[in-house]
PDB file of C-alpha atoms in Angstrom:
ATOM      1  CA  UNK A  13      50.478  61.222  27.362  1.00  0.00           C
ATOM      2  CA  UNK A  14      51.689  58.226  25.567  1.00  0.00           C
ATOM      3  CA  UNK A  15      55.549  57.684  26.478  1.00  0.00           C
ATOM      4  CA  UNK A  16      56.351  56.664  22.951  1.00  0.00           C
ATOM      5  CA  UNK A  17      54.721  59.637  21.294  1.00  0.00           C
ATOM      6  CA  UNK A  18      56.456  61.891  23.857  1.00  0.00           C
ATOM      7  CA  UNK A  19      59.746  60.237  22.822  1.00  0.00           C
ATOM      8  CA  UNK A  20      59.109  60.873  19.188  1.00  0.00           C
ATOM      9  CA  UNK A  21      58.176  64.509  19.867  1.00  0.00           C
ATOM     10  CA  UNK A  22      61.236  64.997  21.883  1.00  0.00           C
ATOM     11  CA  UNK A  23      63.453  63.263  19.411  1.00  0.00           C
ATOM     12  CA  UNK A  24      62.069  65.403  16.718  1.00  0.00           C
ATOM     13  CA  UNK A  25      63.072  68.503  18.631  1.00  0.00           C
ATOM     14  CA  UNK A  26      66.565  67.266  19.474  1.00  0.00           C
ATOM     15  CA  UNK A  27      67.408  65.928  16.008  1.00  0.00           C
ATOM     16  CA  UNK A  28      66.241  68.865  13.951  1.00  0.00           C
ATOM     17  CA  UNK A  29      67.921  71.249  16.142  1.00  0.00           C
ATOM     18  CA  UNK A  30      70.907  69.488  17.205  1.00  0.00           C
ATOM     19  CA  UNK A  31      69.856  69.553  20.964  1.00  0.00           C
ATOM     20  CA  UNK A  32      70.613  72.368  23.257  1.00  0.00           C
ATOM     21  CA  UNK A  33      68.370  75.185  23.846  1.00  0.00           C
ATOM     22  CA  UNK A  34      67.592  75.479  20.125  1.00  0.00           C
ATOM     23  CA  UNK A  35      64.967  72.683  20.616  1.00  0.00           C
ATOM     24  CA  UNK A  36      63.065  74.726  23.157  1.00  0.00           C
ATOM     25  CA  UNK A  37      60.567  76.326  20.528  1.00  0.00           C
ATOM     26  CA  UNK A  38      59.970  72.914  19.025  1.00  0.00           C
ATOM     27  CA  UNK A  39      59.299  71.368  22.406  1.00  0.00           C
ATOM     28  CA  UNK A  40      57.221  74.307  23.357  1.00  0.00           C
ATOM     29  CA  UNK A  41      55.123  74.055  20.289  1.00  0.00           C
ATOM     30  CA  UNK A  42      54.409  70.356  20.722  1.00  0.00           C
ATOM     31  CA  UNK A  43      54.099  69.985  24.546  1.00  0.00           C
ATOM     32  CA  UNK A  44      52.655  73.461  25.553  1.00  0.00           C
ATOM     33  CA  UNK A  45      50.755  74.589  22.494  1.00  0.00           C
ATOM     34  CA  UNK A  46      49.660  71.633  20.672  1.00  0.00           C
ATOM     35  CA  UNK A  47      49.088  68.854  23.211  1.00  0.00           C
ATOM     36  CA  UNK A  48      48.908  71.006  26.270  1.00  0.00           C
ATOM     37  CA  UNK A  49      50.756  68.467  28.483  1.00  0.00           C
ATOM     38  CA  UNK A  50      52.944  71.281  29.898  1.00  0.00           C
ATOM     39  CA  UNK A  51      52.494  75.004  30.839  1.00  0.00           C
ATOM     40  CA  UNK A  52      54.969  77.700  29.959  1.00  0.00           C
ATOM     41  CA  UNK A  53      55.699  77.765  33.681  1.00  0.00           C
ATOM     42  CA  UNK A  54      56.515  74.065  33.702  1.00  0.00           C
ATOM     43  CA  UNK A  55      58.778  74.492  30.794  1.00  0.00           C
ATOM     44  CA  UNK A  56      60.624  77.320  32.239  1.00  0.00           C
ATOM     45  CA  UNK A  57      60.934  75.010  35.421  1.00  0.00           C
ATOM     46  CA  UNK A  58      62.253  72.295  33.320  1.00  0.00           C
ATOM     47  CA  UNK A  59      64.981  74.684  31.654  1.00  0.00           C
ATOM     48  CA  UNK A  60      65.960  75.913  35.155  1.00  0.00           C
ATOM     49  CA  UNK A  61      66.273  72.462  36.370  1.00  0.00           C
ATOM     50  CA  UNK A  62      68.390  71.489  33.370  1.00  0.00           C
ATOM     51  CA  UNK A  63      70.630  74.373  33.751  1.00  0.00           C
ATOM     52  CA  UNK A  64      71.276  73.762  37.439  1.00  0.00           C
ATOM     53  CA  UNK A  65      72.342  70.233  37.026  1.00  0.00           C
ATOM     54  CA  UNK A  66      75.657  69.082  35.483  1.00  0.00           C
ATOM     55  CA  UNK A  67      75.715  67.882  31.863  1.00  0.00           C
ATOM     56  CA  UNK A  68      74.661  69.198  28.525  1.00  0.00           C
ATOM     57  CA  UNK A  69      72.596  72.285  28.009  1.00  0.00           C
ATOM     58  CA  UNK A  70      69.820  70.191  26.473  1.00  0.00           C
ATOM     59  CA  UNK A  71      69.329  68.145  29.622  1.00  0.00           C
ATOM     60  CA  UNK A  72      66.230  70.017  30.305  1.00  0.00           C
ATOM     61  CA  UNK A  73      64.548  67.619  27.884  1.00  0.00           C
ATOM     62  CA  UNK A  74      64.720  65.012  30.641  1.00  0.00           C
ATOM     63  CA  UNK A  75      62.999  67.348  33.015  1.00  0.00           C
ATOM     64  CA  UNK A  76      60.296  68.293  30.436  1.00  0.00           C
ATOM     65  CA  UNK A  77      59.729  64.512  29.937  1.00  0.00           C
ATOM     66  CA  UNK A  78      59.255  63.877  33.600  1.00  0.00           C
ATOM     67  CA  UNK A  79      56.850  66.931  33.884  1.00  0.00           C
ATOM     68  CA  UNK A  80      54.949  65.488  31.158  1.00  0.00           C
ATOM     69  CA  UNK A  81      54.753  61.800  31.989  1.00  0.00           C
ATOM     70  CA  UNK A  82      56.699  61.169  35.276  1.00  0.00           C
ATOM     71  CA  UNK A  83      59.513  58.692  35.460  1.00  0.00           C
ATOM     72  CA  UNK A  84      58.764  57.004  32.030  1.00  0.00           C
ATOM     73  CA  UNK A  85      58.657  60.525  30.529  1.00  0.00           C
ATOM     74  CA  UNK A  86      62.081  61.339  31.945  1.00  0.00           C
ATOM     75  CA  UNK A  87      63.331  58.136  30.452  1.00  0.00           C
ATOM     76  CA  UNK A  88      61.839  59.116  27.171  1.00  0.00           C
ATOM     77  CA  UNK A  89      63.447  62.543  27.470  1.00  0.00           C
ATOM     78  CA  UNK A  90      66.921  61.026  28.298  1.00  0.00           C
ATOM     79  CA  UNK A  91      66.730  58.681  25.234  1.00  0.00           C
ATOM     80  CA  UNK A  92      65.623  61.599  22.891  1.00  0.00           C
ATOM     81  CA  UNK A  93      68.629  63.641  24.438  1.00  0.00           C
ATOM     82  CA  UNK A  94      71.163  61.017  23.732  1.00  0.00           C
ATOM     83  CA  UNK A  95      70.005  59.558  20.376  1.00  0.00           C
ATOM     84  CA  UNK A  96      71.276  62.506  18.327  1.00  0.00           C
ATOM     85  CA  UNK A  97      74.770  62.011  19.710  1.00  0.00           C
ATOM     86  CA  UNK A  98      74.756  58.353  18.356  1.00  0.00           C
ATOM     87  CA  UNK A  99      73.503  59.545  15.083  1.00  0.00           C
ATOM     88  CA  UNK A 100      75.852  62.322  14.715  1.00  0.00           C
ATOM     89  CA  UNK A 101      78.926  60.013  14.841  1.00  0.00           C
ATOM     90  CA  UNK A 102      78.750  58.971  11.132  1.00  0.00           C
ATOM     91  CA  UNK A 103      77.948  62.569  10.133  1.00  0.00           C
ATOM     92  CA  UNK A 104      81.044  63.866  11.784  1.00  0.00           C
ATOM     93  CA  UNK A 105      83.101  61.118  10.048  1.00  0.00           C
ATOM     94  CA  UNK A 106      81.717  62.340   6.684  1.00  0.00           C
ATOM     95  CA  UNK A 107      81.914  66.163   7.366  1.00  0.00           C
ATOM     96  CA  UNK A 108      85.239  65.918   9.126  1.00  0.00           C
ATOM     97  CA  UNK A 109      87.255  65.349   6.059  1.00  0.00           C
ATOM     98  CA  UNK A 110      85.260  67.957   4.221  1.00  0.00           C
ATOM     99  CA  UNK A 111      85.224  70.602   7.024  1.00  0.00           C
ATOM    100  CA  UNK A 112      87.478  73.153   4.990  1.00  0.00           C
ATOM    101  CA  UNK A 113      84.887  72.960   2.115  1.00  0.00           C
ATOM    102  CA  UNK A 114      83.137  76.301   1.670  1.00  0.00           C
ATOM    103  CA  UNK A 115      79.843  74.501   1.184  1.00  0.00           C
ATOM    104  CA  UNK A 116      80.035  72.694   4.582  1.00  0.00           C
ATOM    105  CA  UNK A 117      81.211  75.857   6.209  1.00  0.00           C
ATOM    106  CA  UNK A 118      78.277  77.840   5.021  1.00  0.00           C
ATOM    107  CA  UNK A 119      75.937  74.906   5.965  1.00  0.00           C
ATOM    108  CA  UNK A 120      77.284  74.880   9.681  1.00  0.00           C
ATOM    109  CA  UNK A 121      77.127  78.614   9.630  1.00  0.00           C
ATOM    110  CA  UNK A 122      73.504  78.543   8.592  1.00  0.00           C
ATOM    111  CA  UNK A 123      72.593  75.944  11.131  1.00  0.00           C
ATOM    112  CA  UNK A 124      74.161  78.039  13.906  1.00  0.00           C
ATOM    113  CA  UNK A 125      72.209  81.179  12.815  1.00  0.00           C
ATOM    114  CA  UNK A 126      68.922  79.164  12.788  1.00  0.00           C
ATOM    115  CA  UNK A 127      69.738  77.904  16.117  1.00  0.00           C
ATOM    116  CA  UNK A 128      70.214  81.170  17.462  1.00  0.00           C
ATOM    117  CA  UNK A 129      66.865  82.364  15.944  1.00  0.00           C
ATOM    118  CA  UNK A 130      65.078  79.509  17.468  1.00  0.00           C
ATOM    119  CA  UNK A 131      66.534  80.161  20.898  1.00  0.00           C
ATOM    120  CA  UNK A 132      65.402  83.923  20.590  1.00  0.00           C
ATOM    121  CA  UNK A 133      62.082  82.953  19.463  1.00  0.00           C
ATOM    122  CA  UNK A 134      61.432  80.719  22.441  1.00  0.00           C
ATOM    123  CA  UNK A 135      62.664  83.193  24.959  1.00  0.00           C
ATOM    124  CA  UNK A 136      59.749  85.490  24.429  1.00  0.00           C
ATOM    125  CA  UNK A 137      56.903  83.228  25.476  1.00  0.00           C
ATOM    126  CA  UNK A 138      58.972  81.784  28.227  1.00  0.00           C
ATOM    127  CA  UNK A 139      59.757  85.366  29.491  1.00  0.00           C
ATOM    128  CA  UNK A 140      56.345  86.343  29.468  1.00  0.00           C
ATOM    129  CA  UNK A 141      55.242  83.551  31.695  1.00  0.00           C
ATOM    130  CA  UNK A 142      58.351  84.077  34.107  1.00  0.00           C
ATOM    131  CA  UNK A 143      58.311  87.787  34.463  1.00  0.00           C
ATOM    132  CA  UNK A 144      55.731  88.792  37.086  1.00  0.00           C
ATOM    133  CA  UNK A 145      56.923  92.016  38.428  1.00  0.00           C
ATOM    134  CA  UNK A 146      59.586  94.616  38.852  1.00  0.00           C
ATOM    135  CA  UNK A 147      62.096  92.330  40.571  1.00  0.00           C
ATOM    136  CA  UNK A 148      61.737  89.440  37.862  1.00  0.00           C
ATOM    137  CA  UNK A 149      62.052  92.038  35.198  1.00  0.00           C
ATOM    138  CA  UNK A 150      65.324  93.380  36.776  1.00  0.00           C
ATOM    139  CA  UNK A 151      66.708  89.808  37.231  1.00  0.00           C
ATOM    140  CA  UNK A 152      66.004  89.082  33.586  1.00  0.00           C
ATOM    141  CA  UNK A 153      67.523  92.411  32.240  1.00  0.00           C
ATOM    142  CA  UNK A 154      70.539  92.320  34.642  1.00  0.00           C
ATOM    143  CA  UNK A 155      71.114  88.551  33.759  1.00  0.00           C
ATOM    144  CA  UNK A 156      71.103  89.253  29.957  1.00  0.00           C
ATOM    145  CA  UNK A 157      73.326  92.320  30.319  1.00  0.00           C
ATOM    146  CA  UNK A 158      75.819  90.395  32.482  1.00  0.00           C
ATOM    147  CA  UNK A 159      75.949  87.407  30.140  1.00  0.00           C
ATOM    148  CA  UNK A 160      76.117  89.679  26.936  1.00  0.00           C
ATOM    149  CA  UNK A 161      78.664  92.090  28.062  1.00  0.00           C
ATOM    150  CA  UNK A 162      80.843  90.429  30.803  1.00  0.00           C
ATOM    151  CA  UNK A 163      82.732  87.093  31.041  1.00  0.00           C
ATOM    152  CA  UNK A 164      80.867  86.077  34.292  1.00  0.00           C
ATOM    153  CA  UNK A 165      80.160  82.557  34.387  1.00  0.00           C
ATOM    154  CA  UNK A 166      76.387  81.675  34.114  1.00  0.00           C
ATOM    155  CA  UNK A 167      76.401  79.577  37.372  1.00  0.00           C
ATOM    156  CA  UNK A 168      77.293  82.924  39.175  1.00  0.00           C
ATOM    157  CA  UNK A 169      74.558  84.771  37.450  1.00  0.00           C
ATOM    158  CA  UNK A 170      72.004  82.082  38.422  1.00  0.00           C
ATOM    159  CA  UNK A 171      73.204  81.910  41.998  1.00  0.00           C
ATOM    160  CA  UNK A 172      72.892  85.615  42.363  1.00  0.00           C
ATOM    161  CA  UNK A 173      69.439  85.720  40.668  1.00  0.00           C
ATOM    162  CA  UNK A 174      68.306  82.974  42.886  1.00  0.00           C
ATOM    163  CA  UNK A 175      69.679  84.788  46.196  1.00  0.00           C
ATOM    164  CA  UNK A 176      67.866  88.124  44.971  1.00  0.00           C
ATOM    165  CA  UNK A 177      64.761  86.259  44.503  1.00  0.00           C
ATOM    166  CA  UNK A 178      64.835  84.333  47.678  1.00  0.00           C
ATOM    167  CA  UNK A 179      65.452  87.417  49.897  1.00  0.00           C
ATOM    168  CA  UNK A 180      62.875  89.757  48.360  1.00  0.00           C
ATOM    169  CA  UNK A 181      59.379  89.864  49.515  1.00  0.00           C
ATOM    170  CA  UNK A 182      58.369  91.545  46.091  1.00  0.00           C
ATOM    171  CA  UNK A 183      58.521  88.338  44.179  1.00  0.00           C
ATOM    172  CA  UNK A 184      55.382  86.382  43.837  1.00  0.00           C
TER     173      UNK A 184
END
């Protein structure tokens, strides 16, 4: 894949969704469905790698770029990840003084709800490719329940899930 095109696709995803995991369905649509340079399994791996490392939630974009085009793809992913941060500064200056405005507050709430919907929409195909049996289903359900109903830090949930998967002969 052309690295400049990869950068533009990843940039589109990070700009229109304000980075984080909300960009996942856009990246999946472009890189998995439309161009076919990644599989759902590879995108899952990129998300997992992004979660394991330090830094922002959207750092999986770097891993997705790497899986799509090697080191140049990782650089394209990194550039796509940081570009919105530079573009948001003027917007924050403008919106900061108007943050108490009902219109601005409604707009922020609308973007937040849309981001939640995008994340939920991307979870289904990724879960379908990752859940391969009873153990992976149990890990997915228990992880969701632990995150939704407790205050356990996600790093401990990921560590427990990795430990459960590594000691079980049932995992394929």
